[in-house]
Coordinates of C-alpha atoms and ligand atoms in Angstrom, one line a residue:
M1 CA 101.5 89.7 -98.8
Q2 CA 103.9 88.2 -96.3
I3 CA 103.3 84.5 -96.1
L4 CA 105.1 82.2 -93.7
H5 CA 105.1 78.5 -94.7
I6 CA 105.8 76.1 -91.8
S7 CA 106.8 72.6 -92.8
A8 CA 108.8 69.6 -91.8
E9 CA 110.3 69.2 -95.3
C10 CA 111.3 71.5 -98.1
Y11 CA 113.1 70.5 -101.3
P12 CA 116.1 70.6 -101.7
V13 CA 116.9 71.1 -98.1
A14 CA 115.3 67.9 -96.8
K15 CA 113.0 65.6 -98.7
V16 CA 111.1 62.5 -97.9
G17 CA 108.3 62.8 -100.4
G18 CA 105.9 65.2 -102.2
L19 CA 105.5 67.5 -99.2
A20 CA 109.1 68.7 -99.8
D21 CA 108.4 69.3 -103.5
V22 CA 105.3 71.4 -102.7
V23 CA 107.0 73.5 -100.0
G24 CA 110.0 73.8 -102.2
A25 CA 108.0 75.2 -105.1
L26 CA 104.8 77.0 -104.0
P27 CA 106.6 79.8 -102.1
A28 CA 108.8 80.6 -105.1
Y29 CA 105.8 80.8 -107.4
Q30 CA 104.1 83.1 -104.9
N31 CA 107.1 85.3 -104.9
T32 CA 107.2 85.6 -108.7
I33 CA 103.7 87.0 -108.5
G34 CA 104.7 89.8 -106.1
H35 CA 104.4 88.3 -102.6
E36 CA 106.9 87.7 -99.9
A37 CA 106.8 84.0 -99.0
K38 CA 109.3 82.3 -96.8
V39 CA 109.7 78.8 -95.3
I40 CA 110.6 77.8 -91.8
M41 CA 111.4 74.2 -91.0
P42 CA 113.3 72.1 -88.5
F43 CA 117.1 71.8 -88.9
H44 CA 117.8 68.4 -90.3
K45 CA 121.4 67.2 -90.8
T46 CA 121.0 66.3 -94.5
A47 CA 123.8 66.3 -97.1
F48 CA 122.4 69.6 -98.4
V49 CA 122.4 71.3 -95.0
E50 CA 125.9 70.1 -94.2
R51 CA 127.2 71.7 -97.4
A52 CA 125.1 74.9 -97.1
S53 CA 126.2 78.3 -95.6
T54 CA 124.0 79.6 -92.9
K55 CA 123.8 82.5 -90.5
V56 CA 122.1 82.6 -87.1
V57 CA 119.2 85.0 -87.0
Y58 CA 117.6 84.2 -83.7
C59 CA 118.3 82.5 -80.3
H60 CA 115.9 81.4 -77.7
D61 CA 116.0 79.3 -74.5
L62 CA 113.0 77.0 -74.8
V63 CA 111.8 75.8 -71.4
I64 CA 109.7 72.6 -71.2
Y65 CA 109.0 70.8 -68.0
G66 CA 111.6 73.0 -66.3
K67 CA 114.3 71.9 -68.7
T68 CA 116.0 74.5 -71.0
Y69 CA 116.6 73.6 -74.6
F70 CA 118.9 76.0 -76.3
S71 CA 117.5 76.8 -79.7
E72 CA 118.5 78.9 -82.6
I73 CA 117.2 79.8 -86.1
L74 CA 119.6 79.6 -89.0
Q75 CA 118.9 81.2 -92.3
L76 CA 120.3 79.7 -95.5
V77 CA 122.5 82.1 -97.3
D78 CA 123.8 82.2 -100.9
Q79 CA 121.0 80.0 -102.1
E80 CA 118.8 80.7 -105.2
L81 CA 115.7 78.9 -104.1
G82 CA 113.4 81.8 -104.9
F83 CA 112.4 82.2 -101.2
P84 CA 114.2 82.5 -97.8
V85 CA 114.6 79.4 -95.7
F86 CA 114.9 79.4 -92.0
M87 CA 115.8 76.3 -90.0
V88 CA 115.1 75.7 -86.3
R89 CA 117.9 74.0 -84.5
I90 CA 117.0 72.8 -81.0
N91 CA 119.7 71.3 -78.9
Q92 CA 119.2 67.5 -78.6
L93 CA 116.0 67.6 -80.5
T94 CA 116.1 68.7 -84.2
D95 CA 119.8 68.3 -85.1
R96 CA 119.4 64.8 -86.6
K97 CA 119.9 63.0 -89.8
N98 CA 116.4 61.8 -90.6
V99 CA 113.3 64.0 -90.9
Y100 CA 111.0 61.5 -89.2
G101 CA 111.1 58.1 -87.5
Y102 CA 112.3 58.9 -83.9
D103 CA 110.4 57.8 -80.8
D104 CA 110.3 61.4 -79.6
D105 CA 108.9 62.9 -82.8
P106 CA 105.7 64.3 -81.1
F107 CA 107.9 66.1 -78.6
R108 CA 110.4 67.3 -81.2
F109 CA 107.7 68.7 -83.4
L110 CA 105.9 70.4 -80.5
A111 CA 109.2 72.0 -79.5
F112 CA 109.8 73.1 -83.1
Q113 CA 106.4 74.7 -83.3
R114 CA 106.9 76.6 -80.0
V115 CA 110.2 78.0 -81.2
V116 CA 108.6 79.1 -84.5
L117 CA 105.9 81.0 -82.8
Q118 CA 108.2 82.6 -80.3
W119 CA 110.3 83.8 -83.2
V120 CA 107.2 85.1 -85.1
L121 CA 106.1 86.9 -81.9
E122 CA 109.4 88.8 -81.7
Q123 CA 109.3 90.0 -85.3
E124 CA 108.7 93.7 -85.9
V125 CA 106.5 92.9 -88.8
L126 CA 104.1 90.0 -88.4
P127 CA 103.2 87.8 -91.3
D128 CA 99.9 88.3 -93.1
I129 CA 99.3 84.6 -93.3
V130 CA 100.6 81.6 -91.5
H131 CA 100.4 78.5 -93.8
C132 CA 100.9 75.2 -92.0
H133 CA 101.6 71.9 -93.7
D134 CA 100.5 68.5 -92.3
H135 CA 100.3 67.4 -88.7
H136 CA 103.9 68.4 -87.8
T137 CA 102.7 72.0 -87.8
G138 CA 99.0 71.3 -86.9
L139 CA 99.4 72.6 -83.4
I140 CA 100.4 76.1 -84.6
P141 CA 96.8 77.4 -85.1
F142 CA 95.8 76.2 -81.6
M143 CA 98.8 77.8 -80.0
M144 CA 98.3 81.1 -81.9
Y145 CA 94.8 81.5 -80.7
Y146 CA 94.6 79.8 -77.4
C147 CA 98.0 80.0 -75.6
F148 CA 98.4 83.1 -73.5
D149 CA 102.0 83.7 -74.6
F150 CA 101.0 84.1 -78.2
E151 CA 98.0 86.5 -77.7
R152 CA 99.7 88.9 -80.1
L153 CA 99.3 86.5 -83.0
K154 CA 95.6 86.0 -82.6
E155 CA 94.6 88.1 -85.5
I156 CA 96.8 86.4 -88.1
P157 CA 94.8 84.0 -90.3
S158 CA 96.1 80.5 -90.5
V159 CA 95.7 77.9 -93.3
L160 CA 96.3 74.2 -92.9
S161 CA 97.2 72.1 -95.9
I162 CA 96.5 68.4 -95.5
H163 CA 99.0 66.5 -97.6
N164 CA 98.2 63.2 -96.0
A165 CA 95.6 62.4 -93.4
Q166 CA 96.9 58.9 -92.8
Y167 CA 99.5 60.4 -90.5
Q168 CA 98.0 62.5 -87.7
G169 CA 100.9 62.7 -85.1
Q170 CA 98.7 61.7 -82.1
F171 CA 100.2 61.5 -78.6
P172 CA 98.8 61.0 -75.1
H173 CA 97.4 63.7 -73.0
E174 CA 100.1 63.2 -70.4
M175 CA 102.3 65.3 -72.7
G176 CA 99.9 68.2 -72.5
G177 CA 102.3 69.8 -70.0
A178 CA 104.7 70.5 -72.8
F179 CA 102.4 73.2 -74.2
P180 CA 102.6 76.8 -73.3
R181 CA 99.8 77.8 -70.9
F182 CA 96.2 77.8 -72.1
R183 CA 92.7 77.7 -70.6
E184 CA 91.9 74.2 -69.3
S185 CA 88.5 74.4 -70.9
D186 CA 90.1 74.6 -74.4
I187 CA 91.7 71.2 -74.1
G188 CA 88.9 69.7 -76.2
L189 CA 90.3 71.5 -79.3
L190 CA 93.4 69.4 -79.0
D191 CA 91.6 66.1 -78.4
W192 CA 90.4 63.5 -80.9
D193 CA 89.4 60.1 -79.7
G194 CA 91.1 60.4 -76.3
M195 CA 94.5 61.6 -77.6
I196 CA 96.1 64.9 -78.5
N197 CA 95.8 64.8 -82.2
P198 CA 97.8 67.6 -84.0
L199 CA 96.0 67.1 -87.4
A200 CA 92.6 67.2 -85.8
A201 CA 93.6 70.3 -83.8
G202 CA 94.8 72.0 -86.9
I203 CA 91.5 71.2 -88.7
K204 CA 89.5 72.6 -85.8
C205 CA 91.6 75.8 -85.2
A206 CA 92.9 76.9 -88.6
W207 CA 90.9 79.5 -90.4
R208 CA 90.8 77.5 -93.6
V209 CA 91.8 73.9 -94.4
N210 CA 92.7 72.5 -97.7
T211 CA 93.6 69.1 -99.2
V212 CA 96.0 68.9 -102.1
S213 CA 93.3 67.8 -104.6
P214 CA 89.5 68.3 -104.9
S215 CA 88.8 64.5 -105.1
Y216 CA 90.8 63.8 -101.9
M217 CA 88.7 66.3 -100.1
E218 CA 85.5 64.5 -101.2
E219 CA 86.9 61.1 -100.3
M220 CA 88.0 62.3 -96.9
K221 CA 84.4 63.0 -95.9
Q222 CA 83.9 59.2 -96.3
K223 CA 87.2 57.8 -95.3
A224 CA 89.9 59.8 -93.4
N225 CA 91.5 57.5 -90.9
G226 CA 89.0 58.4 -88.2
L227 CA 88.7 62.1 -89.1
E228 CA 85.7 61.7 -91.4
G229 CA 83.2 63.1 -88.9
L230 CA 85.4 66.1 -88.1
L231 CA 85.9 66.9 -91.8
A232 CA 82.2 66.7 -92.5
H233 CA 81.5 69.0 -89.5
E234 CA 84.1 71.5 -90.7
H235 CA 83.2 71.3 -94.4
A236 CA 82.4 75.0 -94.7
K237 CA 86.0 76.0 -94.3
C238 CA 87.5 73.1 -96.3
I239 CA 88.5 73.2 -99.9
G240 CA 90.5 71.0 -102.3
I241 CA 93.3 72.8 -104.2
L242 CA 95.3 70.7 -106.7
N243 CA 99.1 70.7 -106.3
G244 CA 101.2 72.0 -109.1
I245 CA 104.7 70.9 -110.0
D246 CA 107.9 72.9 -110.3
T247 CA 108.4 73.1 -114.0
H248 CA 111.9 74.6 -113.7
T249 CA 113.3 71.7 -111.6
W250 CA 111.2 69.1 -113.6
N251 CA 112.0 70.1 -117.1
P252 CA 113.3 67.4 -119.6
E253 CA 114.9 70.2 -121.6
T254 CA 117.2 71.3 -118.8
D255 CA 117.2 68.5 -116.3
T256 CA 120.9 67.9 -115.4
Y257 CA 120.2 64.4 -114.1
L258 CA 119.3 63.1 -117.6
T259 CA 121.6 61.4 -120.1
K260 CA 120.1 63.4 -122.9
N261 CA 117.8 66.5 -122.6
Y262 CA 114.9 66.6 -124.9
T263 CA 111.9 68.8 -126.0
I264 CA 108.5 67.8 -127.3
G265 CA 110.0 68.0 -130.8
N266 CA 112.8 65.5 -130.2
R267 CA 111.1 63.5 -127.5
V268 CA 111.4 60.2 -129.4
T269 CA 115.2 60.2 -129.8
G270 CA 115.7 61.9 -126.4
R271 CA 113.7 59.4 -124.5
R272 CA 115.3 56.6 -126.4
S273 CA 118.7 57.6 -125.2
N274 CA 117.6 57.9 -121.6
K275 CA 115.9 54.5 -121.7
K276 CA 119.0 52.9 -123.2
E277 CA 121.2 54.3 -120.5
L278 CA 118.8 53.2 -117.7
C279 CA 118.4 49.7 -119.2
D280 CA 122.2 49.3 -119.6
E281 CA 122.7 50.3 -116.0
F282 CA 120.1 47.8 -114.7
G283 CA 120.8 45.0 -117.2
L284 CA 117.4 45.4 -118.9
D285 CA 116.5 45.2 -122.6
A286 CA 115.7 48.7 -124.1
S287 CA 113.8 47.1 -127.0
K288 CA 111.0 46.0 -124.7
P289 CA 108.3 48.2 -123.1
L290 CA 109.6 49.5 -119.8
F291 CA 107.4 49.9 -116.8
G292 CA 108.5 51.9 -113.8
F293 CA 107.5 52.4 -110.2
I294 CA 108.9 55.2 -107.9
G295 CA 107.8 55.7 -104.4
R296 CA 107.5 54.8 -100.7
L297 CA 107.0 51.1 -100.3
V298 CA 103.9 51.4 -98.1
W299 CA 100.3 50.1 -98.1
E300 CA 98.9 53.5 -99.2
K301 CA 100.9 53.2 -102.4
G302 CA 99.7 49.7 -103.0
A303 CA 103.3 48.5 -102.7
D304 CA 102.3 45.4 -100.8
I305 CA 100.7 43.9 -104.0
L306 CA 103.6 45.0 -106.2
P307 CA 105.5 41.7 -106.0
D308 CA 102.5 39.7 -107.2
I309 CA 101.8 42.3 -109.9
L310 CA 105.4 42.0 -111.1
I311 CA 105.3 38.2 -111.2
Q312 CA 102.1 37.9 -113.1
A313 CA 102.9 40.7 -115.5
L314 CA 106.3 39.2 -116.2
H315 CA 104.7 35.8 -116.9
Q316 CA 102.0 37.2 -119.2
F317 CA 103.9 39.9 -121.2
D318 CA 107.2 40.4 -122.8
I319 CA 108.1 43.5 -120.8
N320 CA 110.8 45.0 -118.5
I321 CA 110.2 46.5 -115.1
I322 CA 112.3 48.9 -113.0
L323 CA 111.5 50.0 -109.5
L324 CA 112.9 52.7 -107.2
G325 CA 111.7 52.9 -103.6
S326 CA 112.1 52.1 -100.0
G327 CA 109.8 51.4 -97.1
F328 CA 108.5 48.2 -95.4
K329 CA 111.3 45.7 -95.0
E330 CA 109.1 42.7 -96.0
I331 CA 108.2 44.4 -99.3
E332 CA 111.8 45.4 -99.9
D333 CA 113.0 41.8 -99.3
R334 CA 110.4 40.3 -101.7
L335 CA 111.3 42.8 -104.4
K336 CA 115.0 42.1 -104.0
E337 CA 114.3 38.4 -104.4
L338 CA 112.4 39.1 -107.6
A339 CA 115.4 40.9 -109.0
V340 CA 117.4 37.8 -108.5
R341 CA 114.7 35.6 -110.0
Y342 CA 114.1 37.6 -113.1
P343 CA 117.5 39.0 -114.2
G344 CA 117.3 41.0 -117.4
R345 CA 113.5 41.5 -117.0
Y346 CA 113.1 43.1 -113.6
N347 CA 115.5 45.2 -111.5
N348 CA 115.3 47.7 -108.7
H349 CA 117.1 50.2 -106.5
I350 CA 115.9 49.9 -102.9
G351 CA 116.7 53.3 -101.4
Y352 CA 116.2 56.9 -102.1
E353 CA 117.9 58.4 -105.2
E354 CA 116.8 61.7 -106.6
R355 CA 118.9 61.3 -109.7
M356 CA 117.5 57.9 -110.6
S357 CA 113.9 59.2 -110.2
H358 CA 114.4 61.7 -112.9
Q359 CA 116.0 59.1 -115.2
V360 CA 113.0 56.7 -114.7
Y361 CA 110.5 59.5 -115.6
A362 CA 112.6 60.2 -118.7
G363 CA 113.4 56.6 -119.7
A364 CA 110.4 54.4 -118.7
D365 CA 107.5 54.1 -121.1
F366 CA 104.9 53.7 -118.3
L367 CA 104.7 54.5 -114.6
L368 CA 102.7 52.3 -112.3
M369 CA 100.8 54.0 -109.4
P370 CA 98.4 51.5 -107.9
S371 CA 97.7 53.8 -104.9
R372 CA 95.1 53.0 -102.3
V373 CA 95.3 56.6 -101.0
E374 CA 96.8 59.4 -103.0
P375 CA 96.0 62.9 -101.7
C376 CA 97.5 64.4 -104.9
G377 CA 100.5 62.5 -106.2
L378 CA 103.2 64.3 -108.0
N379 CA 104.8 61.3 -109.7
Q380 CA 102.1 61.1 -112.4
M381 CA 102.5 64.8 -113.1
Y382 CA 106.3 64.5 -113.5
A383 CA 105.7 61.4 -115.7
L384 CA 103.3 63.3 -117.9
R385 CA 105.8 66.2 -118.3
Y386 CA 108.5 63.7 -119.3
G387 CA 106.3 61.8 -121.7
C388 CA 106.0 58.7 -119.6
M389 CA 102.4 57.3 -119.6
P390 CA 100.9 56.9 -116.1
I391 CA 98.9 53.8 -115.1
V392 CA 96.9 54.9 -112.1
R393 CA 94.2 53.8 -109.7
A394 CA 91.4 56.3 -110.0
T395 CA 91.7 57.9 -106.6
G396 CA 92.4 61.4 -105.1
G397 CA 94.7 63.5 -107.2
L398 CA 95.3 60.7 -109.6
K399 CA 91.6 60.9 -110.6
D400 CA 91.9 64.7 -111.0
T401 CA 95.0 64.6 -113.3
V402 CA 94.9 61.4 -115.4
I403 CA 92.2 60.9 -118.1
D404 CA 92.0 57.4 -119.6
I405 CA 92.9 56.9 -123.3
K406 CA 89.5 55.3 -123.9
D407 CA 87.9 58.6 -122.8
G408 CA 90.0 60.6 -125.2
G409 CA 92.8 61.1 -122.6
F410 CA 96.5 60.1 -122.2
G411 CA 96.8 57.6 -119.4
I412 CA 95.4 54.3 -118.1
R413 CA 93.1 54.1 -115.1
H414 CA 91.8 51.3 -113.1
E415 CA 89.1 51.4 -110.3
D416 CA 90.4 49.1 -107.7
V417 CA 93.7 48.1 -106.1
T418 CA 93.9 44.4 -107.1
V419 CA 96.6 42.5 -108.8
A420 CA 94.1 41.5 -111.6
Q421 CA 93.2 45.1 -112.4
V422 CA 96.8 46.3 -112.5
V423 CA 97.9 43.4 -114.6
Y424 CA 95.0 44.0 -117.0
S425 CA 96.0 47.7 -117.2
I426 CA 99.6 46.6 -118.0
G427 CA 98.1 44.5 -120.8
R428 CA 96.3 47.6 -122.2
A429 CA 99.6 49.5 -122.0
V430 CA 101.4 46.8 -124.0
A431 CA 98.7 47.0 -126.7
Q432 CA 99.1 50.7 -126.7
Y433 CA 102.9 50.4 -127.0
E434 CA 102.5 48.2 -130.1
N435 CA 100.7 51.0 -131.9
Q436 CA 103.9 53.2 -131.9
K437 CA 102.4 55.9 -134.1
Q438 CA 99.5 56.6 -131.8
F439 CA 101.7 56.1 -128.7
K440 CA 104.1 58.8 -129.8
E441 CA 101.2 61.2 -130.5
I442 CA 99.8 60.6 -127.0
Q443 CA 103.3 61.3 -125.6
K444 CA 103.1 64.7 -127.3
T445 CA 99.7 65.4 -125.7
M446 CA 101.1 64.4 -122.2
M447 CA 104.1 66.7 -122.5
H448 CA 101.9 69.6 -123.6
L449 CA 99.8 69.5 -120.4
D450 CA 100.4 72.3 -118.0
H451 CA 100.5 71.3 -114.4
S452 CA 102.8 74.1 -113.2
W453 CA 102.1 76.0 -110.0
D454 CA 101.0 79.1 -112.1
H455 CA 97.4 78.2 -111.5
S456 CA 97.2 76.9 -108.0
A457 CA 99.7 79.4 -106.5
G458 CA 97.1 82.1 -107.5
T459 CA 94.3 80.0 -105.9
Y460 CA 96.1 80.0 -102.6
I461 CA 96.6 83.8 -102.8
K462 CA 92.9 84.2 -103.5
L463 CA 92.1 82.2 -100.4
Y464 CA 94.5 84.2 -98.2
K465 CA 92.9 87.4 -99.5
E466 CA 89.5 86.2 -98.5
L467 CA 90.8 85.7 -95.0
K468 CA 92.3 89.2 -94.8
E469 CA 89.0 90.9 -95.9
Ligands
LIG501 P1 104.4 61.0 -101.4 O1 104.6 62.3 -101.0 O2 103.1 60.4 -100.9 O3 105.5 60.0 -101.2 P2 104.2 62.1 -104.1 O4 103.8 61.5 -105.4 O5 103.5 63.4 -103.8 O6 104.1 61.0 -103.0 O7 105.7 62.5 -104.2 C1 106.8 61.6 -104.1 C2 108.1 62.4 -104.4 O8 109.1 61.6 -103.9 C3 108.3 62.5 -105.9 O9 109.2 63.7 -106.1 C4 109.1 61.2 -106.2 O10 109.9 61.4 -107.4 C5 110.0 61.1 -105.0 N1 110.4 59.8 -104.6 C6 109.7 58.9 -103.9 N2 110.4 57.8 -103.7 C7 111.6 58.1 -104.1 C8 112.9 57.3 -104.1 N3 113.0 56.1 -103.6 N4 114.0 57.9 -104.7 C9 113.9 59.2 -105.2 N5 112.7 59.9 -105.3 C10 111.6 59.4 -104.7
LIG502 C1 101.6 63.6 -99.5 C2 100.7 62.7 -100.4 C3 100.9 62.9 -101.8 C4 101.0 64.4 -102.2 C5 102.1 65.0 -101.4 C6 102.3 66.5 -101.7 O1 102.8 63.0 -99.2 O2 100.8 61.3 -100.0 O3 99.8 62.3 -102.5 O4 101.3 64.5 -103.6 O5 101.8 64.9 -100.0 O6 101.1 67.2 -101.4

């Protein structure tokens, strides 16, 4: 089957969060089971892209509001990613350093989606499935079925994966003129709450919609940032499919970012070396239990309560904490202040650092994830694979992947996002750490768990096949 994944991010080409990891792994797994999956994304001027070799495979003059934007599609060459990657470069629009965060993002992503469809339209062999990821590609299903220019694509089934419904990409109807022509009476398909809403349009027009974990699908029917009613209405075509992880990239046995590679057999000594290196680098004490946090410093991740959690936990327990993340400036500033106030006990790197993230999974004893919203969450699955015990709020994908020790599992769960509940969970973790014999056994159980894409890659194929029948 020919599968075209369309996404704003793809690891290692451009990554902001888990979306990149998923789009950088799922197609490769689909290809190993005999399919032909490829990825098309905007051209971002990342360090990876600047180093990479590319060739131009397509050119198109995109006209919007009478203005011509020269666009071209570049294919990555000499890469061993397990799937072909195409990048859409549109003069003045996509050739930028960051993936998101520009005032004209709605316009940029609309232009991107138009060029993608124009390119697909001009292919001799059409894809069997178009797989869109998040709101940046949510207008594709609408345009394929309702814009006159793309009539030829009408029969191709489309799937929309919702990685995060907090972000929907809304923009005012005044920008409607930037679309290719469609029947005026179809405008309602683009609208949600008086705005053009790409995520809502994707949910309405895609043939199937999935969230990245079953629990998140259920939760969204109750709470989905305004889309609850729509999801309840469209429930018949919605399904939750748990993400997998790329067990080749995320493998403590071969991970080149680690000080010392390790297997399940020598995890104790291997993890000890990684912890020591990490603690030395950040002025921490490797003999104490080490708690880590990795992620975007935003409300959904519970990052706003992290400073208070850290202060209370450091007062109550003899532990060390390490944090890697970036996001809201106020949260970043408070965290930096704490690093000054608690030297030798708490430290952080405010920023994005792929290497360090691997070292934290391999060196920290516990990983905190007090998320308010977590559609799937990959961090807890990486942590498990590296033998680092996750402490999670029981929500979304965290609920689907972490079983509490008291229920015979391998992690620590709390129900609510409160300072008290997280600090209580840290206390439970400290008690667990003191029983080293049992702790090491649980590490073994964690590392044996299989969260690879082997299973879910097949589930997506089954779903595509149903659509082709
Ligand atoms: P989300 O996509 O919501 O941010 P996920 O858990 O799905 O959350 O994925 C986050 C991914 O981003 C993981 O690969 C994690 O290791 C990585 N990550 C997050 N913040 C950072 C950071 N500051 N530096 C390096 N990697 C990070
Ligand atoms: C989103 C979600 C995260 C999920 C990731 C990959 O960024 O916030 O929970 O793991 O997408 O699907």
